[in-house]
C-alpha positions in Angstrom: -28.8 -19.8 -9.0 -25.8 -19.1 -11.3 -23.0 -16.8 -10.5 -21.4 -15.3 -13.6 -17.9 -14.0 -13.4 -15.6 -12.0 -15.8 -12.8 -11.1 -13.4 -10.5 -12.4 -10.8 -8.6 -9.9 -8.7 -6.6 -12.1 -6.4 -3.7 -13.8 -8.2 0.1 -14.1 -7.9 3.1 -14.4 -10.2 6.7 -15.5 -9.6 7.3 -12.0 -8.1 5.4 -13.2 -5.0 8.1 -15.7 -4.2 6.0 -18.8 -3.9 4.0 -18.7 -7.2 5.1 -20.2 -10.4 4.1 -18.3 -13.5 5.1 -15.0 -15.1 2.8 -12.0 -15.6 2.4 -12.8 -19.3 1.6 -16.4 -18.6 -1.1 -15.4 -16.1 -2.6 -12.8 -18.5 -2.6 -15.3 -21.4 -4.4 -17.9 -19.2 -6.9 -15.3 -18.1 -7.6 -14.4 -21.7 -8.0 -18.0 -22.7 -10.5 -18.5 -19.9 -12.6 -15.6 -21.3 -12.0 -13.1 -18.4 -12.3 -9.4 -19.0 -10.2 -8.2 -16.1 -7.3 -9.9 -14.2 -5.9 -8.5 -10.9 -2.3 -9.4 -10.1 -1.8 -8.7 -6.5 1.7 -9.6 -5.5 2.6 -10.3 -1.9 4.1 -7.3 -0.2 7.7 -7.2 1.1 7.2 -8.6 4.6 6.1 -11.9 3.1 9.2 -14.2 2.9 10.4 -14.4 -0.7 8.3 -11.5 -1.9 9.6 -8.6 -4.0 11.4 -5.5 -2.7 9.4 -2.2 -2.7 11.2 -1.3 -5.9 9.1 -3.9 -7.7 5.9 -2.0 -6.8 7.5 1.3 -7.7 8.1 0.1 -11.2 4.7 -1.3 -12.1 4.1 1.9 -14.1 6.1 0.3 -17.0 3.7 -2.6 -17.4 0.8 -2.2 -19.9 -2.6 -2.3 -18.5 -3.9 -4.5 -21.3 -2.5 -7.8 -22.6 -4.1 -10.4 -24.8 -7.2 -8.4 -24.9 -7.9 -8.3 -21.2 -7.5 -5.4 -18.7 -4.9 -5.8 -16.0 -5.2 -4.4 -12.5 -1.7 -4.5 -10.9 -1.4 -4.2 -7.1 -0.6 -5.9 -4.0 -1.8 -8.2 -1.3 -0.4 -6.3 1.6 0.2 -7.8 5.0 -1.5 -6.5 8.1 1.2 -6.3 10.7 -0.4 -5.4 14.0 -3.8 -4.5 15.6 -3.3 -0.9 14.5 -3.8 -2.0 10.9 -0.3 -1.2 9.8 0.6 -2.6 6.3 3.9 -3.2 4.6 3.6 -0.6 1.8 3.7 3.1 2.5 1.1 5.6 1.5 2.8 6.7 -1.6 3.3 3.1 -2.8 -0.3 2.2 -2.0 -1.6 5.3 -3.8 0.0 4.0 -7.0 -1.6 0.5 -6.8 -4.6 -0.3 -9.0 -6.1 -2.6 -6.3 -5.0 -3.5 -2.8 -6.0 -6.5 -0.8 -5.2 -6.5 2.9 -4.7 -9.9 4.6 -3.5 -11.6 7.8 -0.6 -14.1 7.4 1.0 -16.0 10.2 4.5 -15.1 9.1 3.7 -11.4 9.4 1.3 -11.2 12.4 0.8 -14.0 14.9 -2.8 -14.6 16.1 -3.7 -12.5 19.0 -6.9 -12.1 21.0 -10.3 -12.0 19.4 -10.5 -8.2 20.0 -6.9 -7.6 18.6 -7.4 -9.7 15.5 -10.7 -7.9 14.8 -9.1 -4.5 15.3 -6.3 -5.4 12.9 -8.9 -5.8 10.1 -11.0 -2.8 11.1 -8.0 -0.5 11.3 -6.7 -1.7 8.0 -10.2 -0.8 6.6 -9.6 2.8 7.6 -6.8 3.0 5.0 -8.3 4.7 2.0 -6.2 2.7 -0.4 -7.2 -0.7 0.9 -10.0 -2.1 -1.3 -10.5 -5.7 -0.2 -10.0 -7.7 3.0 -8.4 -11.0 1.9 -9.5 -14.4 3.2 -10.9 -13.2 6.5 -11.9 -16.8 7.2 -8.9 -18.4 8.9 -10.0 -19.8 12.2 -6.5 -19.5 13.5 -7.4 -15.8 13.8 -10.5 -15.6 16.0 -12.5 -12.6 15.0 -15.9 -10.9 15.6 -17.6 -11.4 12.2 -20.5 -9.0 13.0 -17.9 -6.3 13.7 -16.0 -7.2 10.5 -19.1 -6.9 8.3 -20.3 -3.7 10.0 -16.8 -2.3 9.5 -16.8 -3.2 5.8 -20.2 -1.4 5.4 -19.0 1.6 7.3 -15.7 2.0 5.4 -17.0 0.9 2.0 -14.7 -2.2 1.8 -15.3 -5.5 0.0 -14.9 -8.8 1.8 -13.3 -11.7 -0.1 -14.7 -15.2 -0.4 -11.4 -17.0 -1.0 -11.9 -20.2 -3.1 -8.6 -21.6 -2.0 -9.6 -21.4 1.7 -12.5 -23.7 0.9 -10.4 -26.4 -0.7 -9.8 -29.6 1.3 -6.0 -29.2 1.3 -6.0 -25.6 2.5 -4.1 -25.0 5.8 -6.6 -22.3 6.9 -8.8 -23.6 9.7 -12.6 -23.7 9.8 -12.9 -21.6 6.7 -16.3 -23.0 5.6 -18.0 -22.3 8.9 -16.5 -18.8 9.1 -17.4 -18.0 5.5 -21.0 -19.1 6.2 -21.2 -16.8 9.1 -19.6 -13.9 7.1 -21.9 -14.4 4.1 -25.0 -14.6 6.3 -24.1 -11.2 7.8 -23.2 -9.7 4.4 -26.6 -10.7 3.2 -28.2 -9.1 6.2 -26.1 -5.9 6.0 -26.0 -5.7 2.2 -22.2 -5.8 2.1 -20.6 -6.8 -1.2 -18.2 -9.7 -1.5 -15.8 -10.8 -4.2 -14.7 -14.3 -5.1 -10.9 -14.6 -5.3 -9.1 -17.6 -6.6 -5.8 -16.8 -4.8 -4.2 -18.4 -7.8 -0.5 -19.1 -7.6 -0.4 -21.0 -10.9 -2.1 -20.0 -14.2 -4.4 -22.9 -14.4 -6.0 -21.9 -11.1 -7.2 -18.5 -12.3 -10.9 -18.0 -11.9 -11.1 -21.3 -10.1 -14.2 -20.5 -8.2 -16.0 -23.9 -7.9 -15.9 -24.1 -4.1 -17.0 -20.4 -3.7 -19.8 -20.8 -6.2 -21.0 -23.9 -4.5 -21.2 -22.1 -1.1 -22.9 -19.0 -2.5 -25.5 -21.3 -4.2 -26.1 -23.2 -1.0 -26.8 -20.0 0.9 -28.9 -18.5 -1.9 -26.6 -15.4 -1.7 -27.8 -12.4 -3.6 -26.1 -12.2 -7.0 -26.0 -8.4 -7.0 -23.7 -8.5 -3.9 -21.1 -10.6 -5.8 -18.8 -8.2 -7.6 -17.2 -10.7 -10.1 -20.1 -10.4 -12.5 -19.0 -7.3 -14.5 -16.5 -4.6 -14.9 -19.2 -2.1 -13.9 -19.6 -3.9 -10.6 -16.1 -3.2 -9.4 -16.0 0.4 -10.4 -15.9 2.4 -7.2 -14.3 -0.5 -5.3 -10.8 -0.2 -6.7 -8.2 2.5 -6.9 -7.8 2.6 -10.7 -10.4 4.0 -13.0 -11.4 1.4 -15.6 
């Protein structure tokens, strides 16, 4: 089975503090790779080295089309506690084209299985959160059945993060956890989205590991939202 893709919604520029290309360089690379939509989702302020809130306030000045591709500008916000608190406020989130919510060790240390799961589920209740980012890191033990049921209940998308599946990634047991998540998504008909998590322009739409796993599991193509612009309509904050 082949998995076509025309978009990558999880990428970072120098504004994230530990990525290495500019917004224009990322957009040009995405256009050169034949994408139709590029999401640039900068790390939110609690991530060391990330931009101040003012950066997100001023995204309104950036054109939403460059080099013939559409840009979705937003943030990968940090989930800070089991209550699902994130590090942009409601007004800031409302102005984002797309929002990914993720757990990072520097922003929330792993807690109990119940607390880690609650952190994701409570973040899903935020109407401006669209995608749960890399929910595959075994350092955060979670209940995957509850995660997938929550995504279905709240209408959220779960990410299959390609970087998590790479051999040099520091996240633990990602492959096993992704298999569990994908099997449940297949059962509950919950959509997923492949994310490159690119921190350099050559890594945009680098989905080889994710595609390999989807193929291995014979995952339904219609549940993978990278295939078309139409597929992501209704799953992001900006109308495109």
